[in-house]
PDB file of C-alpha atoms and ligand atoms in Angstrom:
ATOM      1  CA  MET A  28      77.972 123.440 117.237  1.00 87.00           C
ATOM      2  CA  ILE A  29      79.743 126.512 115.833  1.00 93.00           C
ATOM      3  CA  LYS A  30      80.138 127.187 112.123  1.00 94.00           C
ATOM      4  CA  ASP A  31      82.675 129.283 110.258  1.00 93.00           C
ATOM      5  CA  ASN A  32      81.797 132.066 107.823  1.00 92.00           C
ATOM      6  CA  PHE A  33      81.577 129.509 105.004  1.00 92.00           C
ATOM      7  CA  GLY A  34      78.949 127.415 106.794  1.00 93.00           C
ATOM      8  CA  ARG A  35      81.380 124.676 107.756  1.00 93.00           C
ATOM      9  CA  PRO A  36      80.766 123.264 111.241  1.00 93.00           C
ATOM     10  CA  LEU A  37      83.632 122.757 113.675  1.00 95.00           C
ATOM     11  CA  ASN A  38      83.583 119.210 114.994  1.00 95.00           C
ATOM     12  CA  SER A  39      87.206 118.097 114.980  1.00 96.00           C
ATOM     13  CA  LEU A  40      90.603 119.042 116.434  1.00 98.00           C
ATOM     14  CA  ARG A  41      93.985 117.835 115.176  1.00 97.00           C
ATOM     15  CA  ILE A  42      96.350 118.253 118.097  1.00 97.00           C
ATOM     16  CA  GLN A  43     100.120 118.197 117.771  1.00 95.00           C
ATOM     17  CA  LEU A  44     101.260 116.857 121.152  1.00 96.00           C
ATOM     18  CA  ASN A  45     104.963 117.573 120.621  1.00 95.00           C
ATOM     19  CA  ALA A  46     107.371 118.581 117.886  1.00 92.00           C
ATOM     20  CA  THR A  47     110.055 115.986 118.532  1.00 93.00           C
ATOM     21  CA  CYS A  48     110.274 112.727 116.625  1.00 94.00           C
ATOM     22  CA  ASN A  49     112.634 109.752 116.605  1.00 96.00           C
ATOM     23  CA  PHE A  50     112.252 109.435 112.805  1.00 96.00           C
ATOM     24  CA  ARG A  51     113.538 111.861 110.175  1.00 95.00           C
ATOM     25  CA  CYS A  52     111.121 111.590 107.236  1.00 96.00           C
ATOM     26  CA  PHE A  53     112.708 113.997 104.770  1.00 93.00           C
ATOM     27  CA  PHE A  54     109.381 115.241 103.356  1.00 94.00           C
ATOM     28  CA  CYS A  55     107.685 115.877 106.710  1.00 93.00           C
ATOM     29  CA  HIS A  56     105.465 118.961 106.792  1.00 86.00           C
ATOM     30  CA  MET A  57     105.689 119.068 110.619  1.00 81.00           C
ATOM     31  CA  GLU A  58     101.942 119.678 110.699  1.00 75.00           C
ATOM     32  CA  GLY A  59     102.524 123.189 109.407  1.00 72.00           C
ATOM     33  CA  THR A  60     104.545 124.340 112.423  1.00 72.00           C
ATOM     34  CA  GLU A  61     108.205 124.849 113.177  1.00 71.00           C
ATOM     35  CA  GLU A  62     107.955 124.714 116.916  1.00 67.00           C
ATOM     36  CA  ASN A  63     110.134 122.949 119.431  1.00 73.00           C
ATOM     37  CA  GLY A  64     110.638 123.013 123.177  1.00 73.00           C
ATOM     38  CA  GLU A  65     107.787 123.371 125.594  1.00 80.00           C
ATOM     39  CA  THR A  66     104.523 121.569 124.934  1.00 91.00           C
ATOM     40  CA  MET A  67     101.010 121.834 126.321  1.00 95.00           C
ATOM     41  CA  SER A  68     100.730 120.367 129.822  1.00 96.00           C
ATOM     42  CA  LEU A  69      98.231 117.703 130.831  1.00 97.00           C
ATOM     43  CA  GLU A  70      96.239 120.331 132.739  1.00 97.00           C
ATOM     44  CA  GLU A  71      96.120 122.601 129.695  1.00 97.00           C
ATOM     45  CA  ILE A  72      95.028 119.716 127.495  1.00 98.00           C
ATOM     46  CA  GLU A  73      92.244 118.890 129.963  1.00 98.00           C
ATOM     47  CA  LYS A  74      90.954 122.473 129.900  1.00 98.00           C
ATOM     48  CA  LEU A  75      91.034 122.463 126.120  1.00 98.00           C
ATOM     49  CA  MET A  76      89.151 119.143 125.915  1.00 98.00           C
ATOM     50  CA  LYS A  77      86.464 120.378 128.291  1.00 98.00           C
ATOM     51  CA  ALA A  78      85.935 123.508 126.188  1.00 98.00           C
ATOM     52  CA  ALA A  79      86.001 121.492 122.980  1.00 98.00           C
ATOM     53  CA  SER A  80      83.292 119.120 124.179  1.00 97.00           C
ATOM     54  CA  GLU A  81      81.130 122.057 125.298  1.00 97.00           C
ATOM     55  CA  LEU A  82      81.376 123.437 121.732  1.00 97.00           C
ATOM     56  CA  GLY A  83      80.202 120.118 120.259  1.00 96.00           C
ATOM     57  CA  ILE A  84      83.604 118.861 119.074  1.00 97.00           C
ATOM     58  CA  ASN A  85      83.508 115.066 119.049  1.00 96.00           C
ATOM     59  CA  ARG A  86      86.574 114.027 117.020  1.00 97.00           C
ATOM     60  CA  ILE A  87      90.131 114.355 118.269  1.00 98.00           C
ATOM     61  CA  LYS A  88      93.251 113.353 116.350  1.00 98.00           C
ATOM     62  CA  PHE A  89      96.597 113.351 118.178  1.00 98.00           C
ATOM     63  CA  THR A  90      99.727 113.804 116.115  1.00 96.00           C
ATOM     64  CA  GLY A  91     103.264 115.133 116.560  1.00 94.00           C
ATOM     65  CA  GLY A  92     106.262 115.082 116.315  1.00 94.00           C
ATOM     66  CA  GLU A  93     105.781 111.579 117.597  1.00 96.00           C
ATOM     67  CA  PRO A  94     102.922 111.506 120.110  1.00 97.00           C
ATOM     68  CA  LEU A  95     104.093 108.262 121.749  1.00 98.00           C
ATOM     69  CA  LEU A  96     107.286 110.021 122.859  1.00 96.00           C
ATOM     70  CA  ARG A  97     105.190 111.864 125.449  1.00 96.00           C
ATOM     71  CA  ARG A  98     105.501 110.102 128.785  1.00 96.00           C
ATOM     72  CA  ASP A  99     102.032 111.221 129.843  1.00 97.00           C
ATOM     73  CA  ILE A 100     100.365 109.920 126.672  1.00 98.00           C
ATOM     74  CA  LEU A 101      98.105 107.453 128.516  1.00 98.00           C
ATOM     75  CA  GLU A 102      96.907 110.192 130.880  1.00 98.00           C
ATOM     76  CA  ILE A 103      96.273 112.448 127.887  1.00 98.00           C
ATOM     77  CA  ILE A 104      94.076 109.806 126.265  1.00 98.00           C
ATOM     78  CA  LYS A 105      92.235 109.110 129.532  1.00 98.00           C
ATOM     79  CA  ILE A 106      91.558 112.801 130.145  1.00 98.00           C
ATOM     80  CA  THR A 107      90.364 113.220 126.581  1.00 98.00           C
ATOM     81  CA  ARG A 108      88.008 110.268 126.876  1.00 98.00           C
ATOM     82  CA  LYS A 109      86.494 111.919 129.983  1.00 98.00           C
ATOM     83  CA  TYR A 110      85.139 114.719 127.778  1.00 98.00           C
ATOM     84  CA  ILE A 111      84.933 113.329 124.242  1.00 98.00           C
ATOM     85  CA  ASP A 112      82.620 110.401 123.619  1.00 96.00           C
ATOM     86  CA  GLY A 113      83.293 110.307 119.854  1.00 97.00           C
ATOM     87  CA  ASP A 114      86.332 109.356 117.837  1.00 97.00           C
ATOM     88  CA  ILE A 115      89.778 109.681 119.466  1.00 98.00           C
ATOM     89  CA  SER A 116      92.579 108.692 117.115  1.00 98.00           C
ATOM     90  CA  MET A 117      96.322 109.063 116.760  1.00 98.00           C
ATOM     91  CA  THR A 118      98.892 109.206 113.992  1.00 98.00           C
ATOM     92  CA  THR A 119     102.159 107.559 114.978  1.00 98.00           C
ATOM     93  CA  ASN A 120     105.294 106.169 113.379  1.00 98.00           C
ATOM     94  CA  GLY A 121     104.535 102.896 115.220  1.00 98.00           C
ATOM     95  CA  TYR A 122     107.933 102.555 116.868  1.00 98.00           C
ATOM     96  CA  PHE A 123     106.490 102.303 120.393  1.00 98.00           C
ATOM     97  CA  LEU A 124     103.198 100.688 119.465  1.00 98.00           C
ATOM     98  CA  GLY A 125     104.210  97.102 120.309  1.00 98.00           C
ATOM     99  CA  ASP A 126     104.351  97.953 124.017  1.00 97.00           C
ATOM    100  CA  MET A 127     101.680 100.621 124.030  1.00 98.00           C
ATOM    101  CA  ALA A 128      98.788  99.398 121.876  1.00 98.00           C
ATOM    102  CA  THR A 129      96.774  97.616 124.567  1.00 98.00           C
ATOM    103  CA  LYS A 130      97.349 100.373 127.124  1.00 98.00           C
ATOM    104  CA  LEU A 131      96.242 103.005 124.602  1.00 98.00           C
ATOM    105  CA  ARG A 132      93.094 101.038 123.823  1.00 98.00           C
ATOM    106  CA  GLU A 133      92.302 100.656 127.530  1.00 98.00           C
ATOM    107  CA  ALA A 134      92.884 104.384 128.064  1.00 98.00           C
ATOM    108  CA  GLY A 135      90.194 105.145 125.476  1.00 98.00           C
ATOM    109  CA  LEU A 136      91.902 105.498 122.096  1.00 98.00           C
ATOM    110  CA  SER A 137      89.482 104.433 119.330  1.00 98.00           C
ATOM    111  CA  ARG A 138      91.825 103.834 116.416  1.00 98.00           C
ATOM    112  CA  VAL A 139      95.292 104.516 115.072  1.00 98.00           C
ATOM    113  CA  ASN A 140      97.026 105.570 111.842  1.00 98.00           C
ATOM    114  CA  VAL A 141     100.535 104.169 111.510  1.00 98.00           C
ATOM    115  CA  SER A 142     102.969 105.655 109.024  1.00 98.00           C
ATOM    116  CA  LEU A 143     104.456 102.833 106.969  1.00 98.00           C
ATOM    117  CA  HIS A 144     106.205 104.532 104.084  1.00 98.00           C
ATOM    118  CA  ALA A 145     108.117 101.502 102.793  1.00 98.00           C
ATOM    119  CA  MET A 146     108.028  97.736 102.713  1.00 98.00           C
ATOM    120  CA  THR A 147     111.743  97.090 102.198  1.00 98.00           C
ATOM    121  CA  GLN A 148     114.466  97.750 104.754  1.00 98.00           C
ATOM    122  CA  ASP A 149     116.476  99.889 102.334  1.00 98.00           C
ATOM    123  CA  SER A 150     113.736 102.261 101.316  1.00 98.00           C
ATOM    124  CA  PHE A 151     112.409 102.464 104.895  1.00 98.00           C
ATOM    125  CA  LYS A 152     115.857 103.643 106.020  1.00 98.00           C
ATOM    126  CA  ILE A 153     116.182 106.158 103.191  1.00 97.00           C
ATOM    127  CA  ILE A 154     112.731 107.625 103.822  1.00 98.00           C
ATOM    128  CA  THR A 155     112.567 107.653 107.633  1.00 97.00           C
ATOM    129  CA  GLY A 156     116.248 107.696 108.594  1.00 97.00           C
ATOM    130  CA  ASN A 157     115.500 104.701 110.834  1.00 95.00           C
ATOM    131  CA  SER A 158     116.060 100.951 110.438  1.00 97.00           C
ATOM    132  CA  SER A 159     113.067  99.719 112.396  1.00 98.00           C
ATOM    133  CA  LEU A 160     110.708  98.408 109.709  1.00 98.00           C
ATOM    134  CA  ASP A 161     110.238  95.064 111.498  1.00 98.00           C
ATOM    135  CA  ARG A 162     109.590  96.745 114.808  1.00 98.00           C
ATOM    136  CA  VAL A 163     106.945  98.994 113.222  1.00 98.00           C
ATOM    137  CA  LYS A 164     105.290  95.987 111.562  1.00 98.00           C
ATOM    138  CA  HIS A 165     105.182  94.251 114.944  1.00 98.00           C
ATOM    139  CA  GLY A 166     103.587  97.369 116.464  1.00 98.00           C
ATOM    140  CA  ILE A 167     100.927  97.314 113.764  1.00 98.00           C
ATOM    141  CA  LYS A 168     100.044  93.698 114.511  1.00 98.00           C
ATOM    142  CA  GLU A 169      99.776  94.527 118.221  1.00 98.00           C
ATOM    143  CA  ALA A 170      97.492  97.465 117.442  1.00 98.00           C
ATOM    144  CA  VAL A 171      95.131  95.205 115.512  1.00 98.00           C
ATOM    145  CA  ARG A 172      95.291  92.609 118.269  1.00 98.00           C
ATOM    146  CA  ALA A 173      94.510  95.272 120.900  1.00 98.00           C
ATOM    147  CA  GLY A 174      91.259  96.090 119.099  1.00 98.00           C
ATOM    148  CA  LEU A 175      92.153  99.554 117.835  1.00 98.00           C
ATOM    149  CA  ASN A 176      89.802  99.770 114.898  1.00 97.00           C
ATOM    150  CA  PRO A 177      90.509 100.530 112.190  1.00 97.00           C
ATOM    151  CA  VAL A 178      94.292 100.432 112.083  1.00 98.00           C
ATOM    152  CA  LYS A 179      95.164 102.528 109.015  1.00 98.00           C
ATOM    153  CA  LEU A 180      98.557 102.240 107.358  1.00 98.00           C
ATOM    154  CA  ASN A 181      99.687 105.569 105.904  1.00 98.00           C
ATOM    155  CA  MET A 182     102.080 105.512 102.971  1.00 98.00           C
ATOM    156  CA  VAL A 183     103.142 108.837 101.473  1.00 98.00           C
ATOM    157  CA  VAL A 184     103.916 107.743  97.913  1.00 98.00           C
ATOM    158  CA  LEU A 185     107.313 108.977  96.694  1.00 98.00           C
ATOM    159  CA  ARG A 186     108.563 108.600  93.146  1.00 98.00           C
ATOM    160  CA  GLY A 187     111.451 106.139  92.877  1.00 97.00           C
ATOM    161  CA  LEU A 188     111.451 105.349  96.599  1.00 98.00           C
ATOM    162  CA  ASN A 189     108.283 103.387  97.343  1.00 98.00           C
ATOM    163  CA  ASP A 190     105.957 103.669  94.339  1.00 98.00           C
ATOM    164  CA  ASP A 191     106.915 100.092  93.400  1.00 98.00           C
ATOM    165  CA  GLN A 192     105.728  98.757  96.781  1.00 98.00           C
ATOM    166  CA  ILE A 193     101.989  99.276  96.449  1.00 98.00           C
ATOM    167  CA  PHE A 194     101.090  95.582  96.388  1.00 98.00           C
ATOM    168  CA  GLN A 195     103.542  94.728  99.164  1.00 98.00           C
ATOM    169  CA  LEU A 196     101.699  97.158 101.407  1.00 98.00           C
ATOM    170  CA  LEU A 197      98.319  95.763 100.361  1.00 98.00           C
ATOM    171  CA  ASP A 198      99.531  92.220 101.084  1.00 97.00           C
ATOM    172  CA  PHE A 199     100.698  93.156 104.555  1.00 97.00           C
ATOM    173  CA  ALA A 200      97.515  95.091 105.369  1.00 97.00           C
ATOM    174  CA  SER A 201      95.366  92.238 104.161  1.00 96.00           C
ATOM    175  CA  GLU A 202      97.361  89.707 106.162  1.00 95.00           C
ATOM    176  CA  VAL A 203      97.134  91.619 109.457  1.00 96.00           C
ATOM    177  CA  GLY A 204      93.633  93.086 109.063  1.00 96.00           C
ATOM    178  CA  ALA A 205      94.515  96.753 108.637  1.00 97.00           C
ATOM    179  CA  MET A 206      93.343  99.318 106.076  1.00 97.00           C
ATOM    180  CA  VAL A 207      95.545 101.424 103.796  1.00 98.00           C
ATOM    181  CA  GLN A 208      95.850 105.117 103.021  1.00 97.00           C
ATOM    182  CA  PHE A 209      97.992 106.058 100.064  1.00 97.00           C
ATOM    183  CA  ILE A 210      98.825 109.728 100.578  1.00 96.00           C
ATOM    184  CA  GLU A 211      99.924 112.029  97.793  1.00 95.00           C
ATOM    185  CA  LEU A 212     102.946 114.132  98.731  1.00 95.00           C
ATOM    186  CA  GLU A 213     101.657 117.454 100.014  1.00 89.00           C
ATOM    187  CA  SER A 214     103.279 120.877  99.932  1.00 85.00           C
ATOM    188  CA  SER A 215     102.405 124.505 100.392  1.00 79.00           C
ATOM    189  CA  LYS A 216     101.806 126.673  97.308  1.00 77.00           C
ATOM    190  CA  GLU A 217     105.378 128.022  97.655  1.00 81.00           C
ATOM    191  CA  GLU A 218     107.000 124.568  97.743  1.00 83.00           C
ATOM    192  CA  GLU A 219     105.282 123.220  94.643  1.00 85.00           C
ATOM    193  CA  ASP A 220     108.039 124.628  92.420  1.00 88.00           C
ATOM    194  CA  GLN A 221     110.917 123.385  94.529  1.00 92.00           C
ATOM    195  CA  ASP A 222     113.190 120.644  93.195  1.00 93.00           C
ATOM    196  CA  TRP A 223     112.650 118.155  96.032  1.00 92.00           C
ATOM    197  CA  PHE A 224     108.892 118.285  95.521  1.00 94.00           C
ATOM    198  CA  LYS A 225     109.097 117.865  91.753  1.00 94.00           C
ATOM    199  CA  LYS A 226     111.516 114.962  92.190  1.00 96.00           C
ATOM    200  CA  TYR A 227     109.402 112.900  94.573  1.00 97.00           C
ATOM    201  CA  HIS A 228     105.840 113.966  93.854  1.00 95.00           C
ATOM    202  CA  VAL A 229     103.770 111.436  91.974  1.00 95.00           C
ATOM    203  CA  ASN A 230     100.117 111.665  91.019  1.00 94.00           C
ATOM    204  CA  LEU A 231      98.179 108.789  92.598  1.00 95.00           C
ATOM    205  CA  ASN A 232      95.910 108.037  89.622  1.00 93.00           C
ATOM    206  CA  PHE A 233      98.219 105.136  88.790  1.00 96.00           C
ATOM    207  CA  ILE A 234      97.189 103.434  92.037  1.00 96.00           C
ATOM    208  CA  GLU A 235      93.501 103.717  91.152  1.00 93.00           C
ATOM    209  CA  ASP A 236      94.340 102.005  87.855  1.00 95.00           C
ATOM    210  CA  LEU A 237      96.225  99.218  89.633  1.00 97.00           C
ATOM    211  CA  LEU A 238      93.391  98.630  92.075  1.00 97.00           C
ATOM    212  CA  ARG A 239      90.479  98.758  89.620  1.00 96.00           C
ATOM    213  CA  PRO A 240      90.288  94.966  89.100  1.00 96.00           C
ATOM    214  CA  TYR A 241      89.834  94.444  92.857  1.00 97.00           C
ATOM    215  CA  VAL A 242      87.252  97.154  93.610  1.00 96.00           C
ATOM    216  CA  ARG A 243      83.811  95.918  94.598  1.00 94.00           C
ATOM    217  CA  GLY A 244      82.401  99.023  96.309  1.00 95.00           C
ATOM    218  CA  ILE A 245      82.957 102.592  97.456  1.00 93.00           C
ATOM    219  CA  GLU A 246      82.348 104.354 100.793  1.00 92.00           C
ATOM    220  CA  TYR A 247      82.963 107.957 101.842  1.00 87.00           C
ATOM    221  CA  ASN A 248      85.142 109.207 104.702  1.00 78.00           C
ATOM    222  CA  SER A 249      83.015 111.392 106.982  1.00 71.00           C
ATOM    223  CA  LEU A 250      85.646 114.086 107.695  1.00 67.00           C
ATOM    224  CA  HIS A 251      86.589 115.150 104.166  1.00 69.00           C
ATOM    225  CA  ARG A 252      84.186 113.097 102.003  1.00 73.00           C
ATOM    226  CA  ARG A 253      87.158 111.228 100.508  1.00 80.00           C
ATOM    227  CA  ARG A 254      86.431 107.999  98.662  1.00 86.00           C
ATOM    228  CA  ILE A 255      87.290 104.702 100.295  1.00 93.00           C
ATOM    229  CA  LEU A 256      87.692 101.810  97.875  1.00 96.00           C
ATOM    230  CA  ILE A 257      86.460  98.444  99.117  1.00 97.00           C
ATOM    231  CA  LEU A 258      88.592  95.713  97.575  1.00 97.00           C
ATOM    232  CA  ASP A 259      88.177  91.972  97.371  1.00 96.00           C
ATOM    233  CA  TYR A 260      91.805  91.220  98.031  1.00 95.00           C
ATOM    234  CA  LYS A 261      93.508  87.936  98.877  1.00 87.00           C
ATOM    235  CA  TYR A 262      92.548  87.020 102.436  1.00 70.00           C
ATOM    236  CA  SER A 263      89.591  89.331 102.946  1.00 86.00           C
ATOM    237  CA  GLU A 264      87.877  92.627 102.237  1.00 95.00           C
ATOM    238  CA  LEU A 265      90.453  95.423 102.208  1.00 97.00           C
ATOM    239  CA  LYS A 266      89.656  99.141 102.489  1.00 97.00           C
ATOM    240  CA  VAL A 267      91.920 101.597 100.689  1.00 97.00           C
ATOM    241  CA  GLU A 268      91.753 105.376 100.808  1.00 95.00           C
ATOM    242  CA  ILE A 269      93.602 107.405  98.231  1.00 93.00           C
ATOM    243  CA  VAL A 270      94.406 110.738  99.791  1.00 89.00           C
ATOM    244  CA  ASN A 271      94.823 113.111  96.922  1.00 80.00           C
ATOM    245  CA  PRO A 272      96.521 116.382  97.638  1.00 69.00           C
ATOM    246  CA  HIS A 273      94.536 118.776  99.713  1.00 62.00           C
ATOM    247  CA  ARG A 274      94.819 121.284  96.918  1.00 65.00           C
ATOM    248  CA  ASN A 275      91.252 121.024  95.755  1.00 69.00           C
ATOM    249  CA  HIS A 276      88.052 122.865  96.621  1.00 76.00           C
ATOM    250  CA  GLU A 277      86.246 119.692  97.651  1.00 75.00           C
ATOM    251  CA  PHE A 278      88.788 119.043 100.422  1.00 76.00           C
ATOM    252  CA  CYS A 279      88.460 122.536 101.844  1.00 83.00           C
ATOM    253  CA  MET A 280      84.677 122.593 101.444  1.00 84.00           C
ATOM    254  CA  ASN A 281      84.324 119.514 103.646  1.00 82.00           C
ATOM    255  CA  CYS A 282      86.982 120.445 106.185  1.00 88.00           C
ATOM    256  CA  THR A 283      85.517 120.694 109.700  1.00 91.00           C
ATOM    257  CA  ARG A 284      88.617 120.920 111.841  1.00 94.00           C
ATOM    258  CA  LEU A 285      91.013 123.229 113.602  1.00 96.00           C
ATOM    259  CA  ARG A 286      94.602 122.395 114.464  1.00 96.00           C
ATOM    260  CA  VAL A 287      96.375 122.867 117.778  1.00 96.00           C
ATOM    261  CA  THR A 288     100.163 123.305 117.703  1.00 93.00           C
ATOM    262  CA  SER A 289     102.428 121.659 120.280  1.00 91.00           C
ATOM    263  CA  LYS A 290     102.716 124.949 122.161  1.00 90.00           C
ATOM    264  CA  GLY A 291      98.959 125.204 122.304  1.00 92.00           C
ATOM    265  CA  LEU A 292      98.194 127.727 119.573  1.00 94.00           C
ATOM    266  CA  ILE A 293      95.016 127.211 117.602  1.00 96.00           C
ATOM    267  CA  GLN A 294      95.869 127.168 113.891  1.00 95.00           C
ATOM    268  CA  THR A 295      93.182 127.417 111.229  1.00 93.00           C
ATOM    269  CA  CYS A 296      94.812 125.259 108.513  1.00 91.00           C
ATOM    270  CA  LEU A 297      97.973 123.235 107.796  1.00 87.00           C
ATOM    271  CA  HIS A 298      99.046 125.936 105.351  1.00 85.00           C
ATOM    272  CA  ARG A 299      98.190 128.967 107.495  1.00 88.00           C
ATOM    273  CA  PRO A 300     100.859 129.323 110.205  1.00 87.00           C
ATOM    274  CA  ASP A 301     100.078 133.029 109.966  1.00 91.00           C
ATOM    275  CA  GLN A 302      96.605 132.332 111.400  1.00 92.00           C
ATOM    276  CA  ARG A 303      97.248 131.296 114.998  1.00 93.00           C
ATOM    277  CA  ILE A 304      95.519 132.208 118.211  1.00 95.00           C
ATOM    278  CA  ALA A 305      96.948 131.687 121.702  1.00 95.00           C
ATOM    279  CA  ILE A 306      94.690 129.942 124.203  1.00 95.00           C
ATOM    280  CA  ASP A 307      93.722 131.722 127.398  1.00 95.00           C
ATOM    281  CA  TYR A 308      93.252 128.666 129.637  1.00 96.00           C
ATOM    282  CA  SER A 309      90.798 130.509 131.861  1.00 96.00           C
ATOM    283  CA  ASN A 310      88.505 130.497 128.797  1.00 96.00           C
ATOM    284  CA  PRO A 311      89.770 128.209 125.986  1.00 96.00           C
ATOM    285  CA  SER A 312      86.471 128.404 124.090  1.00 97.00           C
ATOM    286  CA  GLU A 313      87.236 131.983 123.160  1.00 96.00           C
ATOM    287  CA  ALA A 314      90.293 130.984 121.063  1.00 96.00           C
ATOM    288  CA  LEU A 315      88.400 128.097 119.448  1.00 97.00           C
ATOM    289  CA  ILE A 316      85.566 130.401 118.441  1.00 96.00           C
ATOM    290  CA  LYS A 317      87.891 133.176 117.218  1.00 96.00           C
ATOM    291  CA  ALA A 318      89.913 130.708 115.120  1.00 96.00           C
ATOM    292  CA  THR A 319      86.753 129.183 113.665  1.00 95.00           C
ATOM    293  CA  LEU A 320      85.600 132.603 112.530  1.00 94.00           C
ATOM    294  CA  MET A 321      89.008 133.196 110.870  1.00 94.00           C
ATOM    295  CA  ARG A 322      88.807 129.938 108.890  1.00 93.00           C
ATOM    296  CA  GLU A 323      88.735 130.285 105.103  1.00 89.00           C
ATOM    297  CA  PRO A 324      89.313 127.689 102.354  1.00 86.00           C
ATOM    298  CA  TYR A 325      93.040 127.664 101.402  1.00 80.00           C
ATOM    299  CA  TRP A 326      92.551 125.928  98.058  1.00 76.00           C
TER     300      TRP A 326
HETATM  301  N1  SAM B  30     105.247 110.933 113.834  1.00 83.75           N
HETATM  302  C1  SAM B  30     103.937 110.577 113.430  1.00 83.75           C
HETATM  303  C2  SAM B  30     103.973 109.814 112.115  1.00 83.75           C
HETATM  304  O1  SAM B  30     105.063 109.589 111.594  1.00 83.75           O
HETATM  305  O2  SAM B  30     102.910 109.419 111.673  1.00 83.75           O
HETATM  306  C3  SAM B  30     102.937 111.723 113.396  1.00 83.75           C
HETATM  307  C4  SAM B  30     103.349 113.006 112.727  1.00 83.75           C
HETATM  308  S1  SAM B  30     103.330 112.968 110.952  1.00 83.75           S
HETATM  309  C5  SAM B  30     103.679 114.686 110.604  1.00 83.75           C
HETATM  310  C6  SAM B  30     101.601 112.811 110.547  1.00 83.75           C
HETATM  311  C7  SAM B  30     101.293 112.337 109.154  1.00 83.75           C
HETATM  312  O3  SAM B  30     101.609 113.348 108.224  1.00 83.75           O
HETATM  313  C8  SAM B  30     102.041 111.088 108.729  1.00 83.75           C
HETATM  314  O4  SAM B  30     101.179 110.121 108.206  1.00 83.75           O
HETATM  315  C9  SAM B  30     102.941 111.618 107.648  1.00 83.75           C
HETATM  316  O5  SAM B  30     103.268 110.648 106.733  1.00 83.75           O
HETATM  317  C10 SAM B  30     102.118 112.744 107.050  1.00 83.75           C
HETATM  318  N2  SAM B  30     102.940 113.699 106.298  1.00 83.75           N
HETATM  319  C11 SAM B  30     104.014 114.381 106.741  1.00 83.75           C
HETATM  320  N3  SAM B  30     104.510 115.188 105.772  1.00 83.75           N
HETATM  321  C12 SAM B  30     103.746 114.993 104.674  1.00 83.75           C
HETATM  322  C13 SAM B  30     103.751 115.533 103.345  1.00 83.75           C
HETATM  323  N4  SAM B  30     104.663 116.435 102.940  1.00 83.75           N
HETATM  324  N5  SAM B  30     102.782 115.122 102.482  1.00 83.75           N
HETATM  325  C14 SAM B  30     101.854 114.233 102.860  1.00 83.75           C
HETATM  326  N6  SAM B  30     101.794 113.690 104.113  1.00 83.75           N
HETATM  327  C15 SAM B  30     102.722 114.053 105.005  1.00 83.75           C
END
């Protein structure tokens, strides 16, 4: 396994499969890229996966855009599973999950994160630009039923838009057997002073306070050493992760991943679009190694 100059091993890739999405979340960071158009082909993805496995990478996260908009998504998962025997996961808006969950599981997907930024129709529409809350909830139930495990529900908490829906999300997660990630609104250093960020950003300590009476244990996420609260909640045990902003040393210290943009550029960090390396598909390891050696903690 290769390590960067700060002693951090590389064991994970976050791969943006496309830059198009059928939702319009107004706060979306687009995974730190502003690409559109052509995306990596299945053949290119296969070459990248082969090189990744040879370098000891055993965790792959697919994201977008919306990854389920790719018609070859099942082939992508199958090809990935050929080389990666560890964790293969995906972040999706859930719109297509109802039809796809079982097929994704059979293709080799381990687990799924579904963005669920609101629990009322009105706020869902305001946040995502789409009126499909019920369809997304159905997709989540199908994902649990298909055996994707865990199914994590991602809510980016936004002041005045969904910060009053914390317990509604917990109720739903508990009812269907999913876990929850409350995500603090993230921005680059430059955006922190912008009006939109100041308007919607809310510190997540208030959620910890709300949950305290239910907490009966704590676990740690293996990728970034984030705390996972184990709650005794209504129907069952419920796991809740509070994803504080990346802007802390602890996050960067435990970061073990590189990103791949939809066009197939290796990017060192969400906030470093200036640090990108093109892949030469006759030798993809070279770009992975070069990018690893460029990695430096952003925060
Ligand atoms: N379309 C998919 C979806 O909606 O989940 C995948 C792409 S989306 C960029 C991946 C994740 O990033 C989602 O959970 C989304 O909520 C999160 N995200 C996007 N912008 C964010 C921001 N400014 N702060 C925190 N999380 C953000």
